[in-house]
Amino acid sequence: MAGRTRPGPWHARMRTLTGRRFHKSFALSGITKLLRRPGWSHQVPARRALERDEDAVAGWVKDTRPAV
């Protein structure tokens, strides 16, 4: 299954939300298509945390990540 992800909790939440909001039932694959149409993904947060320290992140990526 290269390039595909297994349905996760966001798929189920989106399925419930669309069912309640629009009174429609979608398969999980349909939810994925609906999310990707405007460029959204169930894996990407909507925004970055306000507390994010870009210098600390850059240091982690440079020093710690290669070891992982």
C-alpha positions as a LaTeX table, in Angstrom:
\begin{tabular}{lrrr}
\hline
Residue & $x$ (\AA) & $y$ (\AA) & $z$ (\AA) \\
\hline
Met1 & 0.00 & 0.00 & 0.00 \\
Ala2 & 2.66 & 2.51 & $-0.98$ \\
Gly3 & 1.55 & 6.11 & $-0.71$ \\
Arg4 & $-1.68$ & 5.33 & 1.13 \\
Thr5 & $-2.54$ & 5.80 & 4.76 \\
Arg6 & $-4.91$ & 3.82 & 6.90 \\
Pro7 & $-8.06$ & 5.59 & 8.03 \\
Gly8 & $-7.56$ & 7.21 & 11.40 \\
Pro9 & $-9.64$ & 9.03 & 13.98 \\
Trp10 & $-9.89$ & 12.16 & 11.80 \\
His11 & $-11.59$ & 10.18 & 9.07 \\
Ala12 & $-14.20$ & 8.96 & 11.53 \\
Arg13 & $-14.70$ & 12.48 & 12.92 \\
Met14 & $-15.10$ & 13.95 & 9.45 \\
Arg15 & $-17.53$ & 11.18 & 8.55 \\
Thr16 & $-19.62$ & 11.95 & 11.64 \\
Leu17 & $-19.44$ & 15.70 & 11.01 \\
Thr18 & $-20.58$ & 15.44 & 7.39 \\
Gly19 & $-23.36$ & 13.10 & 8.41 \\
Arg20 & $-24.65$ & 15.51 & 11.04 \\
Arg21 & $-24.14$ & 18.69 & 9.04 \\
Phe22 & $-25.29$ & 17.61 & 5.59 \\
His23 & $-27.36$ & 14.50 & 6.38 \\
Lys24 & $-25.18$ & 12.49 & 4.00 \\
Ser25 & $-23.22$ & 9.30 & 4.54 \\
Phe26 & $-19.77$ & 8.97 & 2.98 \\
Ala27 & $-17.35$ & 6.08 & 2.84 \\
Leu28 & $-13.94$ & 6.72 & 4.39 \\
Ser29 & $-12.41$ & 6.92 & 0.91 \\
Gly30 & $-14.97$ & 9.59 & 0.04 \\
Ile31 & $-13.98$ & 11.60 & 3.12 \\
Thr32 & $-10.35$ & 11.48 & 1.94 \\
Lys33 & $-11.38$ & 12.76 & $-1.50$ \\
Leu34 & $-13.46$ & 15.54 & 0.06 \\
Leu35 & $-10.54$ & 16.64 & 2.23 \\
Arg36 & $-8.04$ & 16.62 & $-0.64$ \\
Arg37 & $-10.24$ & 18.56 & $-3.04$ \\
Pro38 & $-9.47$ & 21.95 & $-1.39$ \\
Gly39 & $-5.94$ & 20.81 & $-0.49$ \\
Trp40 & $-6.61$ & 19.69 & 3.09 \\
Ser41 & $-5.29$ & 16.59 & 4.78 \\
His42 & $-6.24$ & 14.72 & 7.92 \\
Gln43 & $-2.53$ & 14.66 & 8.82 \\
Val44 & $-1.69$ & 18.37 & 8.72 \\
Pro45 & $-2.55$ & 20.74 & 11.57 \\
Ala46 & $-4.46$ & 23.87 & 10.63 \\
Arg47 & $-1.84$ & 26.18 & 12.14 \\
Arg48 & 1.39 & 26.14 & 14.11 \\
Ala49 & 1.45 & 26.54 & 17.87 \\
Leu50 & 1.86 & 30.12 & 19.08 \\
Glu51 & 4.49 & 28.94 & 21.56 \\
Arg52 & 6.67 & 27.43 & 18.81 \\
Asp53 & 10.31 & 28.44 & 19.10 \\
Glu54 & 11.74 & 28.41 & 15.56 \\
Asp55 & 15.36 & 28.59 & 16.80 \\
Ala56 & 14.86 & 25.56 & 19.05 \\
Val57 & 13.22 & 23.64 & 16.21 \\
Ala58 & 16.08 & 24.47 & 13.84 \\
Gly59 & 18.59 & 23.32 & 16.47 \\
Trp60 & 16.72 & 20.07 & 17.00 \\
Val61 & 16.55 & 19.39 & 13.27 \\
Lys62 & 20.27 & 20.05 & 12.89 \\
Asp63 & 21.56 & 18.19 & 15.97 \\
Thr64 & 19.04 & 15.58 & 17.13 \\
Arg65 & 17.10 & 14.54 & 14.04 \\
Pro66 & 20.08 & 13.00 & 12.17 \\
Ala67 & 20.61 & 10.64 & 15.11 \\
Val68 & 17.00 & 9.52 & 14.98 \\
\hline
\end{tabular}
